[in-house]
PDB file of C-alpha atoms in Angstrom:
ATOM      1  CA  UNK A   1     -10.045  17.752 -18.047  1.00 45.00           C
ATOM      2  CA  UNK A   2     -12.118  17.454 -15.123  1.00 58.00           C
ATOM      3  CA  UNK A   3     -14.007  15.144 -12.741  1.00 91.00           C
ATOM      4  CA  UNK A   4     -15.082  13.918  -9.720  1.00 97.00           C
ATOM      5  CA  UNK A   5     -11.073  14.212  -8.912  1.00 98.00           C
ATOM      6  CA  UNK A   6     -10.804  17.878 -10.002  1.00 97.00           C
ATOM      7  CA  UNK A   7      -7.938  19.283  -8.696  1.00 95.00           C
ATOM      8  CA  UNK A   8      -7.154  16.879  -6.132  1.00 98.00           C
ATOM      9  CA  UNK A   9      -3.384  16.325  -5.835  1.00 98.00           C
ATOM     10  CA  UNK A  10      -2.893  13.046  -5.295  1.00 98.00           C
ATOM     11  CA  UNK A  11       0.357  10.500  -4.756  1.00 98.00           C
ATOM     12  CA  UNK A  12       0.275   6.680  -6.213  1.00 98.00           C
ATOM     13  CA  UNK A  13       3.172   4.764  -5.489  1.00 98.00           C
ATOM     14  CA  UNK A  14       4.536   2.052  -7.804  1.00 96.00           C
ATOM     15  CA  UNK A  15       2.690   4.303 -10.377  1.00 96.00           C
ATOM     16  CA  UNK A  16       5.352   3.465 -13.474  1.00 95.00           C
ATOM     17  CA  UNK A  17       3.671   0.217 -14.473  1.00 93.00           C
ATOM     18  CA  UNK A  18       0.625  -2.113 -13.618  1.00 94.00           C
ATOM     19  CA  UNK A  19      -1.623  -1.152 -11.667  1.00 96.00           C
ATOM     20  CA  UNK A  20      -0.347   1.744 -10.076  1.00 97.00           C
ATOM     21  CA  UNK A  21       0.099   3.392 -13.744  1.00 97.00           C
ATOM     22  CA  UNK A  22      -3.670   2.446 -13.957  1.00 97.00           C
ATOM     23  CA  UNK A  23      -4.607   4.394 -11.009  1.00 98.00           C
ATOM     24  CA  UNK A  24      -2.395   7.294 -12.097  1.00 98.00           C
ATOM     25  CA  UNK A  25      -3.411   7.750 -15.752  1.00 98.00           C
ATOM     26  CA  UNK A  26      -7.356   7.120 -14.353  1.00 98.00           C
ATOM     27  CA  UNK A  27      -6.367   9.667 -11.548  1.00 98.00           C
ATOM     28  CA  UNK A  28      -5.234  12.217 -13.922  1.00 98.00           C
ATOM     29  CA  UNK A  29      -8.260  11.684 -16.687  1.00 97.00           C
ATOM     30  CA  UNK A  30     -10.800  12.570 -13.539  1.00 98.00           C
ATOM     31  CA  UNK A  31      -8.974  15.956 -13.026  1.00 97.00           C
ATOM     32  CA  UNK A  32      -6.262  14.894 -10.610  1.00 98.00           C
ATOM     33  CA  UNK A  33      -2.737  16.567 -10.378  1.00 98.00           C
ATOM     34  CA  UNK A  34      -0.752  13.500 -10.114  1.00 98.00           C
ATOM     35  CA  UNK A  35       2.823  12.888  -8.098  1.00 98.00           C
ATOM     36  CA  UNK A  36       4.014   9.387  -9.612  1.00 97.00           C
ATOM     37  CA  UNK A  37       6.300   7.277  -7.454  1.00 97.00           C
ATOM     38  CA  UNK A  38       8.285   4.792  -8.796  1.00 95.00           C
ATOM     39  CA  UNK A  39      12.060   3.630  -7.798  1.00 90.00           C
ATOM     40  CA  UNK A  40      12.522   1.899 -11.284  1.00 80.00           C
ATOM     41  CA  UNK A  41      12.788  -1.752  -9.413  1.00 65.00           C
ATOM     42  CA  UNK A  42      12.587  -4.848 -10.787  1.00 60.00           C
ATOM     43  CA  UNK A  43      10.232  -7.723  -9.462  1.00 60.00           C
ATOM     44  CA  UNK A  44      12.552  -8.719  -7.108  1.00 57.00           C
ATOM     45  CA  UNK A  45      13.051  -5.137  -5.712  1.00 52.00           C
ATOM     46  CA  UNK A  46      16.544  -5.436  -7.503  1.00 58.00           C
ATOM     47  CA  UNK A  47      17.147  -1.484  -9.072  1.00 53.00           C
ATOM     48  CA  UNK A  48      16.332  -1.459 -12.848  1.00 55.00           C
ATOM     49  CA  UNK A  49      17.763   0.818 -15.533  1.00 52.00           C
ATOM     50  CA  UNK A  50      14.882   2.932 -16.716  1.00 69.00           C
ATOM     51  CA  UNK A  51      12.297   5.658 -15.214  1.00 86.00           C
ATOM     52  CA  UNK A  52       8.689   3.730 -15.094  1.00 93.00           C
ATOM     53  CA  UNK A  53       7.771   6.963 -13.207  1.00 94.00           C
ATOM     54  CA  UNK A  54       8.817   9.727 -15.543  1.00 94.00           C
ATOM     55  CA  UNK A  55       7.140   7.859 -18.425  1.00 95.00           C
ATOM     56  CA  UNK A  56       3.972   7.751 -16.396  1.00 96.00           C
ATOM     57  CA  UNK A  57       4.055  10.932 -15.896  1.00 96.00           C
ATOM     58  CA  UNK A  58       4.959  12.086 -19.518  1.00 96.00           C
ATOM     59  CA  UNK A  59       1.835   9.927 -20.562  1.00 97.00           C
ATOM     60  CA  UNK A  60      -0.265  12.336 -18.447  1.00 98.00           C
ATOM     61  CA  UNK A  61       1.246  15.512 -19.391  1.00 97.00           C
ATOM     62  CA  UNK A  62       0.781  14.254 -23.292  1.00 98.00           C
ATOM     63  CA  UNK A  63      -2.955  13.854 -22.546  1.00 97.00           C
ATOM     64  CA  UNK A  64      -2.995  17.346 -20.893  1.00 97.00           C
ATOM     65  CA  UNK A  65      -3.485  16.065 -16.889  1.00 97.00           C
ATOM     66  CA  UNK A  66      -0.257  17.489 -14.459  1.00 98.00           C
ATOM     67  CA  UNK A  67       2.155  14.952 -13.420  1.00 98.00           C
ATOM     68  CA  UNK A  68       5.452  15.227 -11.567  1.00 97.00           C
ATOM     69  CA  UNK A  69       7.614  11.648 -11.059  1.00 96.00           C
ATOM     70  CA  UNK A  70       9.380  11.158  -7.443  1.00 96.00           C
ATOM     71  CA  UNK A  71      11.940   8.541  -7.634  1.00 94.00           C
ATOM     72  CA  UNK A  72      12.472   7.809  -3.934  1.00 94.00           C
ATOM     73  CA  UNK A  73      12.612   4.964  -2.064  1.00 96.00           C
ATOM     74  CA  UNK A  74       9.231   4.935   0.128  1.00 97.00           C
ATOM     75  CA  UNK A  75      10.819   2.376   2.559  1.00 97.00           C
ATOM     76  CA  UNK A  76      13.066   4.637   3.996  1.00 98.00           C
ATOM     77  CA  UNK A  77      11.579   7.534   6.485  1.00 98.00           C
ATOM     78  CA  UNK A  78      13.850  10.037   4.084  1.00 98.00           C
ATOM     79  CA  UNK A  79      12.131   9.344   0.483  1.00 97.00           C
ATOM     80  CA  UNK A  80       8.519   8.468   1.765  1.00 98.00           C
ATOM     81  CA  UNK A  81       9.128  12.266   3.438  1.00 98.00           C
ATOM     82  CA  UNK A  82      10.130  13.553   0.003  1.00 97.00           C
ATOM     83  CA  UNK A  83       7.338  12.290  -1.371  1.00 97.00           C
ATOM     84  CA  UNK A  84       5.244  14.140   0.894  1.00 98.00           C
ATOM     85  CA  UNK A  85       7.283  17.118   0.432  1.00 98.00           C
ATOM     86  CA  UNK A  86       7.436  17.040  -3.506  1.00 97.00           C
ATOM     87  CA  UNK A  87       3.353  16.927  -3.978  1.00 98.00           C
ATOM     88  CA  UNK A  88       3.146  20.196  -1.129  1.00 98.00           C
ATOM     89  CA  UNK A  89       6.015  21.813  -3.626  1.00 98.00           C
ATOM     90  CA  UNK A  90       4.707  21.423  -6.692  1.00 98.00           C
ATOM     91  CA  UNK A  91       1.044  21.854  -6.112  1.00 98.00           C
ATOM     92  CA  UNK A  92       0.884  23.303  -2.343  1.00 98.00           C
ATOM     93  CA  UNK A  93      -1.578  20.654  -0.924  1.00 98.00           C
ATOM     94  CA  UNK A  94      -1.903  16.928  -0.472  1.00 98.00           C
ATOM     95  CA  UNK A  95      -5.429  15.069  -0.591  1.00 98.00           C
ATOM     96  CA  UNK A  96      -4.757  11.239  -1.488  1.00 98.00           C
ATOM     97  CA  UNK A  97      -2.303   8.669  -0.848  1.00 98.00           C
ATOM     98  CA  UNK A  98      -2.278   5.534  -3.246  1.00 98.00           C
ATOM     99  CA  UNK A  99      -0.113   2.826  -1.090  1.00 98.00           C
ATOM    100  CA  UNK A 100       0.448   0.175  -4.015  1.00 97.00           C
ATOM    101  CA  UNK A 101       4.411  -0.174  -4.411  1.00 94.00           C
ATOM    102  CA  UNK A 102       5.087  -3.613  -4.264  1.00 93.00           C
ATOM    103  CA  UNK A 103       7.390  -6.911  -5.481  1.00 90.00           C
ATOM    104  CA  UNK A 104       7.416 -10.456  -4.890  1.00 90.00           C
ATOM    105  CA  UNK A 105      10.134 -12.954  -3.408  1.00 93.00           C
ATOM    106  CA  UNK A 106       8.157 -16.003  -3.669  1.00 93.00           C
ATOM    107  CA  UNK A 107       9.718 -19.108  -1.567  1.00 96.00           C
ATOM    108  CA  UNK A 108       8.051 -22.074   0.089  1.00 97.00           C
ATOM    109  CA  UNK A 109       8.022 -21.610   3.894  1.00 96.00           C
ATOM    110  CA  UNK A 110      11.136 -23.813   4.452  1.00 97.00           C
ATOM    111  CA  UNK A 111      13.479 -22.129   1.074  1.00 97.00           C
ATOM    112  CA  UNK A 112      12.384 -18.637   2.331  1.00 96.00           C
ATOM    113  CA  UNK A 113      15.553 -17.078   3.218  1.00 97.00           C
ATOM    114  CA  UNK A 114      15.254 -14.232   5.951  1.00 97.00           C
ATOM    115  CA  UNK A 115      16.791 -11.160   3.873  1.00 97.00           C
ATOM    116  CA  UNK A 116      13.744 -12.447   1.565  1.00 97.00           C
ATOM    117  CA  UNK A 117      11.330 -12.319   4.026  1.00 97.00           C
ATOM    118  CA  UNK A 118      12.808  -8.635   5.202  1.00 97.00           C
ATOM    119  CA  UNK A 119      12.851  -7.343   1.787  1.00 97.00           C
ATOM    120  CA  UNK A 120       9.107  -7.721   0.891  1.00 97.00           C
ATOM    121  CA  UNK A 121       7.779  -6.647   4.459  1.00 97.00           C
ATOM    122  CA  UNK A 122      10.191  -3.498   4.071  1.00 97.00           C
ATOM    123  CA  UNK A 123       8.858  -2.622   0.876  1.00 96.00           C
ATOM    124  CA  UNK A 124       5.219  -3.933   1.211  1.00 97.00           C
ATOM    125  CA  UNK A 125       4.156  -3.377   5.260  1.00 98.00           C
ATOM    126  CA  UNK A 126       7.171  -0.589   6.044  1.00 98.00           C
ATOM    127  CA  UNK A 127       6.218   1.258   2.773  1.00 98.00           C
ATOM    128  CA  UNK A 128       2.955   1.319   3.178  1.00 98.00           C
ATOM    129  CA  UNK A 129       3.367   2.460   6.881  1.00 98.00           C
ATOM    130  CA  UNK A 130       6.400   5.487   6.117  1.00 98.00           C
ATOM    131  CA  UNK A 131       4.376   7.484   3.906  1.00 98.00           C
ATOM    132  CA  UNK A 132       0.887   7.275   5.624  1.00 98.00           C
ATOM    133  CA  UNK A 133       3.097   8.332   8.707  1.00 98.00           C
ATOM    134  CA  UNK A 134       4.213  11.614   7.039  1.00 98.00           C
ATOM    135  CA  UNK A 135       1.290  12.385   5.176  1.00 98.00           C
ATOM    136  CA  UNK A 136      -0.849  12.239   8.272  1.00 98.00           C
ATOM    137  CA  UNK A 137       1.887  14.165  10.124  1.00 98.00           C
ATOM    138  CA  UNK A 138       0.833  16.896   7.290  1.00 98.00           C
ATOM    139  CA  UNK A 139      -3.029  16.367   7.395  1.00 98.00           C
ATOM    140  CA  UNK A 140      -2.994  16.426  11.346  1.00 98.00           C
ATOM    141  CA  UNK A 141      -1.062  19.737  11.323  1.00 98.00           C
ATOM    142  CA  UNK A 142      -3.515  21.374   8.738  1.00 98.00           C
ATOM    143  CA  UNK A 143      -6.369  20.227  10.520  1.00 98.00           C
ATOM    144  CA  UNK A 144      -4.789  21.851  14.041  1.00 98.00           C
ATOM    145  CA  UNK A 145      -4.164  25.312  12.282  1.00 98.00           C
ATOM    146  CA  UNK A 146      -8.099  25.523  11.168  1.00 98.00           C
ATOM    147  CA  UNK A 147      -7.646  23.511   7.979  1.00 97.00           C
ATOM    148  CA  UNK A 148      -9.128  20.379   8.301  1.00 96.00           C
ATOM    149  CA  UNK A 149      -8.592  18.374   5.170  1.00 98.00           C
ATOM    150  CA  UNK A 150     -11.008  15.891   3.054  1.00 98.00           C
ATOM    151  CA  UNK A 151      -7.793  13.558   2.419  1.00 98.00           C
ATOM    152  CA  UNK A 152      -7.862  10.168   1.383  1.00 98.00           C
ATOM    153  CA  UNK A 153      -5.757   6.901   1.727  1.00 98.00           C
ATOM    154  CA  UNK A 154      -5.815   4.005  -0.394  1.00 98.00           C
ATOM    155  CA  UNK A 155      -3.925   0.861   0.926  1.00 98.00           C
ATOM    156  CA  UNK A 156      -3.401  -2.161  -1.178  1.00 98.00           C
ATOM    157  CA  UNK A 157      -3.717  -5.758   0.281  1.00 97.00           C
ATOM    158  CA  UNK A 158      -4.568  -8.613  -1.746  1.00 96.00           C
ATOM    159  CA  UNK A 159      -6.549 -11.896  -1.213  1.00 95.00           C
ATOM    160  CA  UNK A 160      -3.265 -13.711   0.270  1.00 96.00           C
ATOM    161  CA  UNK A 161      -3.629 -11.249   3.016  1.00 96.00           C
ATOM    162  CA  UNK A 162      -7.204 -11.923   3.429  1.00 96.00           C
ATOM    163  CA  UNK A 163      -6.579 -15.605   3.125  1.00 95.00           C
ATOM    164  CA  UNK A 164      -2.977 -17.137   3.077  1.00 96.00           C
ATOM    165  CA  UNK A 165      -1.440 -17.933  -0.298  1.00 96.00           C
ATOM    166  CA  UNK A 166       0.652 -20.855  -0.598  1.00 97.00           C
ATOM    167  CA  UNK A 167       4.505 -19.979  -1.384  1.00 96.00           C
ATOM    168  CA  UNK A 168       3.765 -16.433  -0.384  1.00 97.00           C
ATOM    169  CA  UNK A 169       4.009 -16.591   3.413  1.00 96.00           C
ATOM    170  CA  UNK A 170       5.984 -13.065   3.275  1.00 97.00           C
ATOM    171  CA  UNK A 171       3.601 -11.641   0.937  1.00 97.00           C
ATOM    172  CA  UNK A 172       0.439 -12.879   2.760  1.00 97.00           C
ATOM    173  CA  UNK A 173       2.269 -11.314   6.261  1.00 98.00           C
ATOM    174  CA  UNK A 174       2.545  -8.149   4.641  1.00 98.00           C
ATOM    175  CA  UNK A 175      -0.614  -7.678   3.083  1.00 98.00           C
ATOM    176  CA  UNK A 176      -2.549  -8.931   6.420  1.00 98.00           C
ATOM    177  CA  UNK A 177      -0.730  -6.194   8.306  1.00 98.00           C
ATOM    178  CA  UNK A 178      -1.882  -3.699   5.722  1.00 98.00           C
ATOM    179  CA  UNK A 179      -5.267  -4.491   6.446  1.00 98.00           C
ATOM    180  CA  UNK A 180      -4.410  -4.334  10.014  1.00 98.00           C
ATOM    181  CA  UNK A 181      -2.821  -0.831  10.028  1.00 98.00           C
ATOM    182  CA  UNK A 182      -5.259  -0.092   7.656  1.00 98.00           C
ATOM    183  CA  UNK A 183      -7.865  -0.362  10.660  1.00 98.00           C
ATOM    184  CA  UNK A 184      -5.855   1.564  12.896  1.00 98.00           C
ATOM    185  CA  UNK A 185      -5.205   4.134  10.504  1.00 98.00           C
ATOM    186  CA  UNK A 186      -9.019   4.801   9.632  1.00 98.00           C
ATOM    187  CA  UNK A 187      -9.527   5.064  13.709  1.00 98.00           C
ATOM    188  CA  UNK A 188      -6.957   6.828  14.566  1.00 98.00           C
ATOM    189  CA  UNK A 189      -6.986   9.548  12.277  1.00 98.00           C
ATOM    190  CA  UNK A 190     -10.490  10.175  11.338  1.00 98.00           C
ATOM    191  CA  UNK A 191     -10.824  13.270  13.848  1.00 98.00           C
ATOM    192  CA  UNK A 192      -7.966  15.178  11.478  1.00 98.00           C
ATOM    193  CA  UNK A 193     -10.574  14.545   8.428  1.00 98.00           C
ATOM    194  CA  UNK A 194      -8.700  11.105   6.985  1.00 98.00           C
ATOM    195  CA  UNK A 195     -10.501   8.677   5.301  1.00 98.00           C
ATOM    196  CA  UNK A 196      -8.095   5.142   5.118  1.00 98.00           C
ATOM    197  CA  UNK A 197      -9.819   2.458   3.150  1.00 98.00           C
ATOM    198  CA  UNK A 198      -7.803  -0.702   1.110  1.00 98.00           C
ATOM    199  CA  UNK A 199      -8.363  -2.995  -1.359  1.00 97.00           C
ATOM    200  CA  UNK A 200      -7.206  -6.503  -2.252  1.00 96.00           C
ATOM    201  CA  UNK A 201      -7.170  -6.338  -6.228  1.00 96.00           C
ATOM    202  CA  UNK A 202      -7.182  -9.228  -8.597  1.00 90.00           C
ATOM    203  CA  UNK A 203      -5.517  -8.201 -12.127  1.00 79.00           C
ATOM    204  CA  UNK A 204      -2.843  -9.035 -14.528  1.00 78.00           C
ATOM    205  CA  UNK A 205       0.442  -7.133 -13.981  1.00 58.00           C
ATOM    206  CA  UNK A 206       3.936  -7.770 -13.914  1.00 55.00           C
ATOM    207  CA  UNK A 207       3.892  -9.684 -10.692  1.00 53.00           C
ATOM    208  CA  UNK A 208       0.909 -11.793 -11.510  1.00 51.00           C
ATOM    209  CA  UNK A 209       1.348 -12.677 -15.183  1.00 50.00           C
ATOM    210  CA  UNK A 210       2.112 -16.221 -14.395  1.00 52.00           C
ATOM    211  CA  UNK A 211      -0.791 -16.814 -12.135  1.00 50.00           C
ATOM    212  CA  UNK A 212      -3.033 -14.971 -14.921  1.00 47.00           C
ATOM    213  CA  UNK A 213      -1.366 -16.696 -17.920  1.00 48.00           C
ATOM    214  CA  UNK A 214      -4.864 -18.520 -19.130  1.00 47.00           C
ATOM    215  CA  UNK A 215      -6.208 -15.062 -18.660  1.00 45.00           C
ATOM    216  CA  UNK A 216      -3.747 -13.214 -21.513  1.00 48.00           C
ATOM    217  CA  UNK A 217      -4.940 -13.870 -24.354  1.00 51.00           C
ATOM    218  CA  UNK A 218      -7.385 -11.627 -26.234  1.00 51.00           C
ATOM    219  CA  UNK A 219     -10.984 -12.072 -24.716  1.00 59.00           C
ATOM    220  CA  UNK A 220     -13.942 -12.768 -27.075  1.00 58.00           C
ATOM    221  CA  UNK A 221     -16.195 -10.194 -25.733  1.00 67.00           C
ATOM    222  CA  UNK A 222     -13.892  -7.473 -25.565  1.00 80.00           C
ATOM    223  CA  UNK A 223     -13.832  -6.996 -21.600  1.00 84.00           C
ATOM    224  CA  UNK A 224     -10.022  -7.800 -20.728  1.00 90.00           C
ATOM    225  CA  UNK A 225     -11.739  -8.959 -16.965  1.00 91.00           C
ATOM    226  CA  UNK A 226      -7.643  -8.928 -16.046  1.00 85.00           C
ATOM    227  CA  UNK A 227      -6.657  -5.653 -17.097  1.00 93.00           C
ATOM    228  CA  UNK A 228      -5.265  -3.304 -14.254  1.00 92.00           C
ATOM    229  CA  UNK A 229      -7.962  -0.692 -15.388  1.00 93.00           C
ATOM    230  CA  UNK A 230     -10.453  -2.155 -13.944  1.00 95.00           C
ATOM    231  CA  UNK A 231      -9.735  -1.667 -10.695  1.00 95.00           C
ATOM    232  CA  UNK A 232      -8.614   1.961 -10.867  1.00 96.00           C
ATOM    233  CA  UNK A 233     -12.222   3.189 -10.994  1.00 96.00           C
ATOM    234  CA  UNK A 234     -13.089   1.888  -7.370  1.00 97.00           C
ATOM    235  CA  UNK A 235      -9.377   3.268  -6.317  1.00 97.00           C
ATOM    236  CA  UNK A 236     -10.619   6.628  -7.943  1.00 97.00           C
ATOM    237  CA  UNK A 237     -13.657   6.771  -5.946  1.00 98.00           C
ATOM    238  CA  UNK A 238     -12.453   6.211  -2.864  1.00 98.00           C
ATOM    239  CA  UNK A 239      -9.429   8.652  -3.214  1.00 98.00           C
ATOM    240  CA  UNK A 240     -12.361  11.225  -3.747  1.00 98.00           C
ATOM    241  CA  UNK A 241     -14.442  13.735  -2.350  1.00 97.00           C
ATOM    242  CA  UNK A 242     -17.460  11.719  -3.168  1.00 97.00           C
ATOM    243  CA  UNK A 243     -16.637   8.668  -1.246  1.00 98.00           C
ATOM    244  CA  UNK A 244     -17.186  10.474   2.358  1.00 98.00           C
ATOM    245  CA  UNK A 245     -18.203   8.902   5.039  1.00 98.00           C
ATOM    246  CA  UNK A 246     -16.325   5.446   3.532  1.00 98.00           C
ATOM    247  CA  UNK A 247     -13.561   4.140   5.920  1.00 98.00           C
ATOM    248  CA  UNK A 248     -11.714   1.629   8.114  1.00 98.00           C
ATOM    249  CA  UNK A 249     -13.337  -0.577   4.919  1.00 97.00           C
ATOM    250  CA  UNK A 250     -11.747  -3.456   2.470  1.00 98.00           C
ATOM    251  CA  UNK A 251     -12.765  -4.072  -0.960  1.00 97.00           C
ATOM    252  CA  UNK A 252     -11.529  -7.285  -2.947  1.00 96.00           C
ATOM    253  CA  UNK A 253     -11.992  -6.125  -6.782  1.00 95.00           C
ATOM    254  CA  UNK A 254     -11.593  -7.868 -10.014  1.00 94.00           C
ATOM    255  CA  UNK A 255     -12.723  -7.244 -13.129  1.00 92.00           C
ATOM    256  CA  UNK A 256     -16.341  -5.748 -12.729  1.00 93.00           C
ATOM    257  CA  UNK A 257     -16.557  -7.267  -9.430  1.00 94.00           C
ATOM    258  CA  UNK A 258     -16.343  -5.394  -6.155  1.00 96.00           C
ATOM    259  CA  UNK A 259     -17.240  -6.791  -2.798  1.00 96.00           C
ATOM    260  CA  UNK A 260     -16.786  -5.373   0.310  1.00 97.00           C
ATOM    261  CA  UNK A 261     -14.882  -7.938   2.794  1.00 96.00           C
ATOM    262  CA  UNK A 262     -15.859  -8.559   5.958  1.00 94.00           C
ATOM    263  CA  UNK A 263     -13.630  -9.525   8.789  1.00 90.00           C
ATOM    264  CA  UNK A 264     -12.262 -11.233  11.869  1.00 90.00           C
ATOM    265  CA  UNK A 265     -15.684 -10.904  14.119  1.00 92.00           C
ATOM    266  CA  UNK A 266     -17.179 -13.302  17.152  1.00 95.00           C
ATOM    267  CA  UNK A 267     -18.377 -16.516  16.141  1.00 96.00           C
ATOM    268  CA  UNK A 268     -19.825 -19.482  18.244  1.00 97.00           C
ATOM    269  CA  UNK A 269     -18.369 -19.328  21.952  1.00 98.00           C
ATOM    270  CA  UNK A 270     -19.258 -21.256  25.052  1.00 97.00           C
ATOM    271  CA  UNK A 271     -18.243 -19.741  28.151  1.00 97.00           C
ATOM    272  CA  UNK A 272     -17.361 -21.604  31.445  1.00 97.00           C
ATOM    273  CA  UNK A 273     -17.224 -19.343  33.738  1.00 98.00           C
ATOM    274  CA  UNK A 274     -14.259 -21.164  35.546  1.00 98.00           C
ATOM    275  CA  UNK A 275     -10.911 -22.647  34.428  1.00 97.00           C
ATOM    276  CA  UNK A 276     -10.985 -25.355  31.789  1.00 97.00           C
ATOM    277  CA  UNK A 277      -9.005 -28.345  31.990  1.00 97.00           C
ATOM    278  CA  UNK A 278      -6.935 -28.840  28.933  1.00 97.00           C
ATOM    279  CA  UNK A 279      -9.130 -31.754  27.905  1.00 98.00           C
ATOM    280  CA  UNK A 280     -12.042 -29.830  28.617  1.00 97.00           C
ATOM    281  CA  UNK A 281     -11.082 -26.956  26.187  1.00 97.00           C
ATOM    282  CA  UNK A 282     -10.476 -29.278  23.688  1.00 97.00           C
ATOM    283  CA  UNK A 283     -13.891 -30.835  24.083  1.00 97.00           C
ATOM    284  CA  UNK A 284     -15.331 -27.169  23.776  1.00 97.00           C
ATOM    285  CA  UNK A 285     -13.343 -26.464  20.945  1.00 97.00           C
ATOM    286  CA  UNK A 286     -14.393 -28.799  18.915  1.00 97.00           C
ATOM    287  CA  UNK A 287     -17.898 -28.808  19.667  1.00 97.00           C
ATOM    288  CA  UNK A 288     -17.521 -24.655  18.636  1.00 97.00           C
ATOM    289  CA  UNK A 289     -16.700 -26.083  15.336  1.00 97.00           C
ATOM    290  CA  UNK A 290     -19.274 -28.175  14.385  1.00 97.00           C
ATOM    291  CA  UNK A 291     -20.978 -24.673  14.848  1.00 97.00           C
ATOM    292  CA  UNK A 292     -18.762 -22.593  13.001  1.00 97.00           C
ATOM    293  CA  UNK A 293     -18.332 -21.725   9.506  1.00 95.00           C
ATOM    294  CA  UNK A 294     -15.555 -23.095   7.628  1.00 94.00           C
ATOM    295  CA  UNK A 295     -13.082 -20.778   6.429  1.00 91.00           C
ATOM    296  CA  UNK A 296     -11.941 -19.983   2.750  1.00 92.00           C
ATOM    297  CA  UNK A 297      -9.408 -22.228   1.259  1.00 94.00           C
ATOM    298  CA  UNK A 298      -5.990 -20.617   1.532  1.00 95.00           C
ATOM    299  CA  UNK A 299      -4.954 -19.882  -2.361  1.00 92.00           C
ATOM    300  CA  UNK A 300      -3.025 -22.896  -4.192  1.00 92.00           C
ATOM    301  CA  UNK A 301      -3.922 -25.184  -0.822  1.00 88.00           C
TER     302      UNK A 301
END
């Protein structure tokens, strides 16, 4: 087996189903040596009773790619470490980082309990966050002792952080502040040789089978334009050597679509040049918005 991946040894978390098992398997069929994170969690975040991440990794190994499955909890500073320290262990190098553990607590803004709203930025914003920290602590270090690395991150957002999502104001925080650290990630560590680029993927997994469900059944063409397989290719690419020169970027991608996002940048402004009365400001606001474009409808608005 090899690829445009050859030999790369890369980390996905949330690898034991949806789309992280996607990006694993796809990882592993390009030539990738694959560490497969999964703590076994339910939808909630609530533990389950299985491995999803040794069975990932079995389904690698059976196809002849390498695999190892890391069980830790990448919330905590302890297992996102571990999972640092397993890939260097087993295969003496790190190049990618797949950020795409994840679960839902969805709750209208006034029924969203706090410990709710703690759980999914813990696991979402604070997981993303832990094991960038350590892996850069490792790529920062090789590129001081004369090593400088060609390593990639992949950070997962979605289109509620882009845009707001109704009933997912704790899910739309966290993936806006991926995109966020996302930017300051790709700035901050590009003179160590790190690439940081996300996405905001569309597909049909565990956590989104009910907003896919017209999208399950069999399609008549034979493309599945839900499947989680369909965005692993673009995740693939950009956890690659090929993809240099690629960062501080965001891709929405969804079925054989893939745009590239663009951001929070000046629009119409009017300047003063003194203090505005309150009245004055409003005047100049609104007049700014006649000239403006209107934004994207927030999803389910």
């Amino acid at each position: 087996m090899s690829g445009i991946c050859d030999r790369r040894v890369v980390v996905v978390t949330g690898a034991g189903r949806g789309l992280g098992r996607a990006h694993a398997l796809t990882f592993a069929a390009e030539g990738a040596c694959v560490v497969v994170n999964d703590l076994g969690v339910g939808l909630d975040g609530t533990p389950g009773p299985d491995s999803p991440a040794a069975r990932t990794a079995d389904e690698i190994r059976a196809a002849g790619g390498e695999a190892i499955a890391h069980g830790g909890d990448i919330a905590t500073s302890d297992g996102a470490a571990s999972l640092v320290r397993a890939a260097l262990d087993t295969y003496g190098r790190l190049d990618t980082l797949v950020n795409n553990a994840g679960f839902l607590r969805d709750r209208m803004l006034v029924n969203l309990a706090e410990d709710d709203w703690d759980a999914v930025l813990r696991v979402h914003l604070k997981g993303h966050f832990l094991t960038l920290k350590h892996a850069a602590a490792h790529w920062r270090a090789e590129a001081k002792a004369g090593r400088p690395p060609a390593a990639r991150v992949v950070n997962t957002s979605s289109g509620a952080g882009l845009l707001g999502s109704v009933g997912q104001g704790n899910y739309s925080a966290a993936k806006a502040g991926i995109v966020a650290l996302t930017l300051v990630a790709a700035a901050e560590l590009a003179r160590y040789g790190v690439q940081v680029n996300a996405i905001a993927p569309a597909a049909r997994t565990r956590m989104t089978e009910r907003t896919f469900a017209a999208a399950m059944a069999a399609p008549e063409d034979g493309f599945d334009a839900m499947a989680p397989e369909n965005v692993s290719p673009l995740v693939v690419w950009l956890g690659s050597a090929a993809s240099e020169g690629v960062t501080g970027r965001v891709f929405e991608t969804e079925g054989g679509r893939i745009t590239v996002m663009e951001g929070w940048r000046p629009g119409p402004t009017l300047d003063k040049a003194a203090r505005w009365t309150a009245a004055e400001a409003g005047e100049a606001a609104r007049e700014l918005l006649t000239q403006a474009t209107a934004p994207e409808p927030v999803y389910g608005a």
